[in-house]
Coordinates of C-alpha atoms in Angstrom, one line a residue:
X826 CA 117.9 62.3 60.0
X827 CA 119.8 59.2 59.6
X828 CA 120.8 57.6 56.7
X829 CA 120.1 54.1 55.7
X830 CA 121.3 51.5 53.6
X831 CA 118.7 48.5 53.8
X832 CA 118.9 44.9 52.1
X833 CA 116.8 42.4 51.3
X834 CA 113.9 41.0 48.6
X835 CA 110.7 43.1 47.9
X836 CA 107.8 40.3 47.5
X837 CA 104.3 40.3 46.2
X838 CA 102.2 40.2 49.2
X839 CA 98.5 38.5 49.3
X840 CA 96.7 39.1 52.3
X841 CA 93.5 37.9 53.3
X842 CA 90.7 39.6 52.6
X843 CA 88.0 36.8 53.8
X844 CA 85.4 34.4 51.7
X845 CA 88.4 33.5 49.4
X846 CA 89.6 36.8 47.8
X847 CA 93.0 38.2 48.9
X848 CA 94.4 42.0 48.5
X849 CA 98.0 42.4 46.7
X850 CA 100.4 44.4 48.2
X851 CA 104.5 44.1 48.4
X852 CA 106.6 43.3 51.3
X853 CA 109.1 41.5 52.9
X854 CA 111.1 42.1 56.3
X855 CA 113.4 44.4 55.4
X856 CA 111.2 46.2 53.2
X857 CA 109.3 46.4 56.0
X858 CA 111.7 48.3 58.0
X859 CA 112.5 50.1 55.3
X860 CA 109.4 51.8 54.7
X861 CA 108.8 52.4 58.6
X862 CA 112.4 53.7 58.8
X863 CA 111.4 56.2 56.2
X864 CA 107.9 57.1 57.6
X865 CA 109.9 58.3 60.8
X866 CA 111.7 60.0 59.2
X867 CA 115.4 58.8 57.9
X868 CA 116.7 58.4 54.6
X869 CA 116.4 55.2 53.5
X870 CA 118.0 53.5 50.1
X871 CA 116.4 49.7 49.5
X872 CA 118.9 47.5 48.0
X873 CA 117.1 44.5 45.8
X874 CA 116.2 42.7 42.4
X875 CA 113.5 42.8 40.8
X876 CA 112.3 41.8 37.6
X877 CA 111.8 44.4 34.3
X878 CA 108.6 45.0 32.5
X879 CA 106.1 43.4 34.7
X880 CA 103.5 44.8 36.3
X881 CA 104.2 43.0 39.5
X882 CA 108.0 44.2 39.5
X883 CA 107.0 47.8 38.0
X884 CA 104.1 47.6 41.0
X885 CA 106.9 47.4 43.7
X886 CA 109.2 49.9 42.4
X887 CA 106.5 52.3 42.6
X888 CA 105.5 51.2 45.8
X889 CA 109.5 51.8 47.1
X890 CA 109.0 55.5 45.4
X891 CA 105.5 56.1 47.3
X892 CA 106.8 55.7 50.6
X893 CA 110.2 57.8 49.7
X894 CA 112.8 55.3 49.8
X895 CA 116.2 56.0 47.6
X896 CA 115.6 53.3 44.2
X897 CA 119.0 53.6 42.8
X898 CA 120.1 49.7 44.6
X899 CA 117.2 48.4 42.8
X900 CA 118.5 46.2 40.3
X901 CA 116.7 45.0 37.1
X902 CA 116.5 41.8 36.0
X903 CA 115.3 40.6 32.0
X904 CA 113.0 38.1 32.1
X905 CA 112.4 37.5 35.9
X906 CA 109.5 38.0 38.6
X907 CA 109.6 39.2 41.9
X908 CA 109.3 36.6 44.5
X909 CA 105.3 36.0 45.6
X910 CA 104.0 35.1 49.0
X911 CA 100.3 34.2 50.7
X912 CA 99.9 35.0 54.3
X913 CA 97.3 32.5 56.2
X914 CA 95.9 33.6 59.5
X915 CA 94.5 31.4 62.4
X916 CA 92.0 32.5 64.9
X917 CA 94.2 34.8 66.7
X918 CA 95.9 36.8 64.4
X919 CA 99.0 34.4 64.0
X920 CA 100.7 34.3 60.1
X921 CA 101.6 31.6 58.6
X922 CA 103.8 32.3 55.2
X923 CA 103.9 30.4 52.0
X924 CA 106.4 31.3 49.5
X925 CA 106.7 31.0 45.3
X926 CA 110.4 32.8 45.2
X927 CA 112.6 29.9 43.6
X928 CA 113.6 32.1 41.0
X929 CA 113.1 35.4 42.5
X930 CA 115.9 37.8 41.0
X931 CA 117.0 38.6 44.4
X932 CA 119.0 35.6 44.0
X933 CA 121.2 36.9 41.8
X934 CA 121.7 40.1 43.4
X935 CA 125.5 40.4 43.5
X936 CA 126.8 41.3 40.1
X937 CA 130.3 43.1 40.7
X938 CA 128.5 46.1 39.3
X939 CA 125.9 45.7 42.4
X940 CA 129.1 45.1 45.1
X941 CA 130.7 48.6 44.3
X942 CA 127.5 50.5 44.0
X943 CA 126.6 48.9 47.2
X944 CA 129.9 49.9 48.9
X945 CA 130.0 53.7 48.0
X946 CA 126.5 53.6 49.7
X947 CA 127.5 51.8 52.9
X948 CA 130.2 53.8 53.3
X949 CA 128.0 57.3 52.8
X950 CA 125.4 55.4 55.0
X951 CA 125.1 56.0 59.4
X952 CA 123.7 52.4 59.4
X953 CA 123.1 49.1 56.9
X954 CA 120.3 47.0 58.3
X955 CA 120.0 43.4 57.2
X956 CA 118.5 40.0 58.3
X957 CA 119.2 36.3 58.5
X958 CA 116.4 36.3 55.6
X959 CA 118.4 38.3 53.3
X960 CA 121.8 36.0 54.3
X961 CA 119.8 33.0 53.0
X962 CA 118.0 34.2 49.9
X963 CA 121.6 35.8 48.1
X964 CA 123.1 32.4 48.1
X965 CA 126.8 31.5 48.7
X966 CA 128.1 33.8 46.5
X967 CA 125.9 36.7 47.4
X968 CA 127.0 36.0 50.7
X969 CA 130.5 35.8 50.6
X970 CA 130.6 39.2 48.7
X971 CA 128.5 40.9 51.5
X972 CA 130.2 39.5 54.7
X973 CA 133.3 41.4 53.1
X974 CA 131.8 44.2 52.1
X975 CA 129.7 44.3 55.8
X976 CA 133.7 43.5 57.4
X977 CA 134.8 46.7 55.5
X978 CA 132.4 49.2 56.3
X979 CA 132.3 47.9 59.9
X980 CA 136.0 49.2 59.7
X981 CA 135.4 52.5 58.9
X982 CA 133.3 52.7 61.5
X983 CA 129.7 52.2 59.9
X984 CA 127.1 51.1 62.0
X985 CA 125.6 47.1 61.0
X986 CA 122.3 45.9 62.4
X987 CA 121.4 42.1 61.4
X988 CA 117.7 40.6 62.8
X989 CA 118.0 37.1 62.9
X990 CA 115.2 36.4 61.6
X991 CA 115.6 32.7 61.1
X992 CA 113.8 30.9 59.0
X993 CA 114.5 26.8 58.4
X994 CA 113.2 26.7 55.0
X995 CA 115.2 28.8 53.3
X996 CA 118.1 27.3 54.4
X997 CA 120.2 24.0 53.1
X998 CA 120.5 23.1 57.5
X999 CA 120.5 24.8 60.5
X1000 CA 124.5 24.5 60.8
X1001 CA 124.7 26.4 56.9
X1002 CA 122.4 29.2 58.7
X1003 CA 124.4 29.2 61.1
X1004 CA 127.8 29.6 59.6
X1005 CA 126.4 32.3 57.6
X1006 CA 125.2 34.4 60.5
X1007 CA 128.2 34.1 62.4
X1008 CA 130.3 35.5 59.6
X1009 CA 128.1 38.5 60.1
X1010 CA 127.5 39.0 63.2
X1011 CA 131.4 40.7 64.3
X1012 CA 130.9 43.3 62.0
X1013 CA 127.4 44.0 63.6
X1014 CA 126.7 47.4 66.3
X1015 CA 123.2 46.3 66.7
X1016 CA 121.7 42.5 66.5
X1017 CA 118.0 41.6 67.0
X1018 CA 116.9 38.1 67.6
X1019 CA 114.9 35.6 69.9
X1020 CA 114.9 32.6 71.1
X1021 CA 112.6 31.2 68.3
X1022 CA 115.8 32.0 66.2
X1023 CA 118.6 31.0 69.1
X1024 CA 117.2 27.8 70.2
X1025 CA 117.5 25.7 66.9
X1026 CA 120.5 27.4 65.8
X1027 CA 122.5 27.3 68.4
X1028 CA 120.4 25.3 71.7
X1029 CA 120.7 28.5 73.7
X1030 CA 118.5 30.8 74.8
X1031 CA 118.9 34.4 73.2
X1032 CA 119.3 36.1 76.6
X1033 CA 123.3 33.8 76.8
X1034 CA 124.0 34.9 73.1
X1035 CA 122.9 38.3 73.6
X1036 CA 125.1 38.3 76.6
X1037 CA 128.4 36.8 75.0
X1038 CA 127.9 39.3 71.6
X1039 CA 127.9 42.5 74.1
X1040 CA 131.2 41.9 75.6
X1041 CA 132.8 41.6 71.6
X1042 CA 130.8 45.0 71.3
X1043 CA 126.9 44.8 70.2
X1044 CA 124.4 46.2 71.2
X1045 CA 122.0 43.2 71.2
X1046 CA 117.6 43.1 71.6
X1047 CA 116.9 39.9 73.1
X1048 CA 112.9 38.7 73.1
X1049 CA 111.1 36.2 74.5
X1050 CA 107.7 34.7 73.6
X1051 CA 106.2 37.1 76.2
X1052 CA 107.8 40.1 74.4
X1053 CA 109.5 41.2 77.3
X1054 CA 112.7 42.6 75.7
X1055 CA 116.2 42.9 77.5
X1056 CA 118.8 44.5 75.7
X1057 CA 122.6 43.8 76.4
X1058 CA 124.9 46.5 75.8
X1059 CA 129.1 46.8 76.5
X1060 CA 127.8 49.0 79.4
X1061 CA 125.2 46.1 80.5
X1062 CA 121.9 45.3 80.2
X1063 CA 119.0 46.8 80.3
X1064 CA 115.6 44.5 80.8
X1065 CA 112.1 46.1 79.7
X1066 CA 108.5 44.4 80.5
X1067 CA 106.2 43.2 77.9
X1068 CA 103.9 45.6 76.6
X1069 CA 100.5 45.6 77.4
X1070 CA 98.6 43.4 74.9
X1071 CA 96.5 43.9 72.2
X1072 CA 93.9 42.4 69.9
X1073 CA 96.3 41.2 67.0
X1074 CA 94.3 41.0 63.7
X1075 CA 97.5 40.2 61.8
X1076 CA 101.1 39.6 63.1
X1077 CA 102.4 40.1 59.9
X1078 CA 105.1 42.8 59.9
X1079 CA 105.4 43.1 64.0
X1080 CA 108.9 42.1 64.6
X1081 CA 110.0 44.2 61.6
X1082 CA 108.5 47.3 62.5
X1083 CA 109.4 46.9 66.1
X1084 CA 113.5 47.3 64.2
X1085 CA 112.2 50.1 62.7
X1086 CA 111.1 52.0 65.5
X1087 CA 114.0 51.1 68.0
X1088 CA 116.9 52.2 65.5
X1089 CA 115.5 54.6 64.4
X1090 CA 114.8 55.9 67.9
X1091 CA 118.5 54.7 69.0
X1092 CA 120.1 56.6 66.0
X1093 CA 118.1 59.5 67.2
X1094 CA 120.5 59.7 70.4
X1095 CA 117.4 58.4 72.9
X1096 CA 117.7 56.0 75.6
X1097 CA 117.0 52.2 75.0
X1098 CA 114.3 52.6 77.4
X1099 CA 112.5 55.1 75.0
X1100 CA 113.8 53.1 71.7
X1101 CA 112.4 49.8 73.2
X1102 CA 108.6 51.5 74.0
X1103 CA 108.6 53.1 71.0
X1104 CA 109.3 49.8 69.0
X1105 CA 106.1 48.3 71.0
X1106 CA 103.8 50.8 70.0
X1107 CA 104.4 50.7 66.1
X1108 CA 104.1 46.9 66.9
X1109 CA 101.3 46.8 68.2
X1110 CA 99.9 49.5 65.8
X1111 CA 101.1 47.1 62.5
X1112 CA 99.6 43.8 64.3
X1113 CA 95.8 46.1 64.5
X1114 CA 96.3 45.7 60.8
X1115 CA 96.0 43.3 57.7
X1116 CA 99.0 43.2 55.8
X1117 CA 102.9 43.9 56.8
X1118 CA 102.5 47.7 55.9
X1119 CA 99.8 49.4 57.6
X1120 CA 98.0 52.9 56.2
X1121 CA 99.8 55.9 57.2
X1122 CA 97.0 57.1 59.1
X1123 CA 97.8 54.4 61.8
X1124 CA 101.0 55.0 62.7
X1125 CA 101.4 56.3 66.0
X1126 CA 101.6 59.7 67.0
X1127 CA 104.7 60.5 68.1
X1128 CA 105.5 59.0 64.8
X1129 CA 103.7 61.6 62.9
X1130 CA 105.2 64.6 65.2

């Protein structure tokens, strides 16, 4: 059992649920891997804001609690609400996201208070897990604290994994996103992105990035829009085929469990060969279901062993 530190915002989620009607839930992509992280079977502490009082802040807390994860990152906020976001689906499964978070309490997650508590958990922690999502959401303060806090723990010899995870409207520009990521990125062991993310940021495909990053040290999952994943490693890299595809009634959550499922399988000690198949399967399980957190019941079963 590994244990996990994990970043990021906890949102209201509102599916579809046809003729009109959607079904609340609470995610986000690191709370996403968080609760899949957990689920197989590693200690897992959530780091967030949320609001105090509400029902939609008090809804998520107990949500965290229900699937296991460590609450005592969760800060409280007087006053606030959790960000809220709709998911809208086209004819073949694809998600689009629209967000009401402008004064989300994640925003203002980095008291001093938060930094310390934060540290004495990295530093009892085999692996922190963030993503280019949390980077933008904690604003320039918020982000200044963590890149030195991330530096620190890297030192002591803390595993880092950061998904890119880019997304444009969260972010001032493409070169503040970019800045931001690379002040993160040396203190990282593993790094998820695409090409989706690598393109506008940088013009390059993943597959050069990925490259460069393993020679400073990552280990670095590289996909493509076929899902074919190549992973570059100090050692070299290793490519993969896509998997096999499936019927995707919602892509919501897919990329977030596929982290899951390969760090937890890396931090297990098994091969990336095994960690990459693995992270397909919960994929493709999540993507055969509505919403970003999918019944326990439909995990795969290796997962449940």
């Amino acid at each position: 059992m590994a244990k996990i530190t994990v970043l990021g915002e906890c949102m209201v989620e509102l599916s579809p649920e046809g003729e009109g009607l959607h079904r609340m839930g609470f995610a986000g992509d690191t709370f996403n891997t968080a609760v899949y992280l957990a689920r197989l079977g590693d200690a897992v502490a959530y780091c967030t804001a949320l609001g105090k009082g509400d029902p939609f802040s008090d809804g998520a807390l107990a949500a965290m609690r229900r699937e296991g994860l460590d609450t005592a990152l969760v800060r409280e906020a007087e006053n606030r609400l959790p960000g809220l976001y709709a998911i809208v689906l086209d004819e073949n499964g694809e998600r689009k996201f629209h967000y009401w978070r402008e004064r989300a309490p994640i925003r203002d997650l980095f008291s001093q208070h938060t930094a310390d508590q934060l540290i004495a958990a990295a530093k009892a922690s085999d692996l922190v897990y963030l993503s280019g999502v949390t980077l933008a959401v904690i604003g320039d303060i918020g982000r200044a604290r963590l890149k030195d806090i991330l530096a620190y723990v890297h030192s002591l010899g803390v595993a880092v994994a950061l998904d890119f995870n880019y997304r444009p409207a969260l972010w001032a520009s493409p070169e503040a996103a970019r800045e931001a990521l690379d002040g993160v990125v040396p203190s990282c062991r593993y790094v998820s992105l695409s090409s989706e993310d690598s393109r506008p940021l940088y013009g390059r495909e993943a597959e050069d990035l990925a490259a460069e990053w393993a020679k400073a040290g990552a280990e670095v999952v590289a996909r493509d829009e076929s899902h074919a994943v190549n992973v570059h490693t100090p050692e070299g890299r290793v490519a993969t085929p896509a998997p096999s595809r499936v019927k995707a009634l919602d892509t919501t959550g897919a990329g977030d469990s596929f982290n899951a499922a390969y760090l937890a399988s890396r931090l297990a000690g098994l091969p990336i060969e095994t960690a990459v198949s693995r992270g397909h399967q919960l994929a493709a399980a999540v993507v055969g279901c509505k919403g970003a957190i999918i019944p326990t019941a439909s995990m795969p079963v290796w997962s449940r062993g």
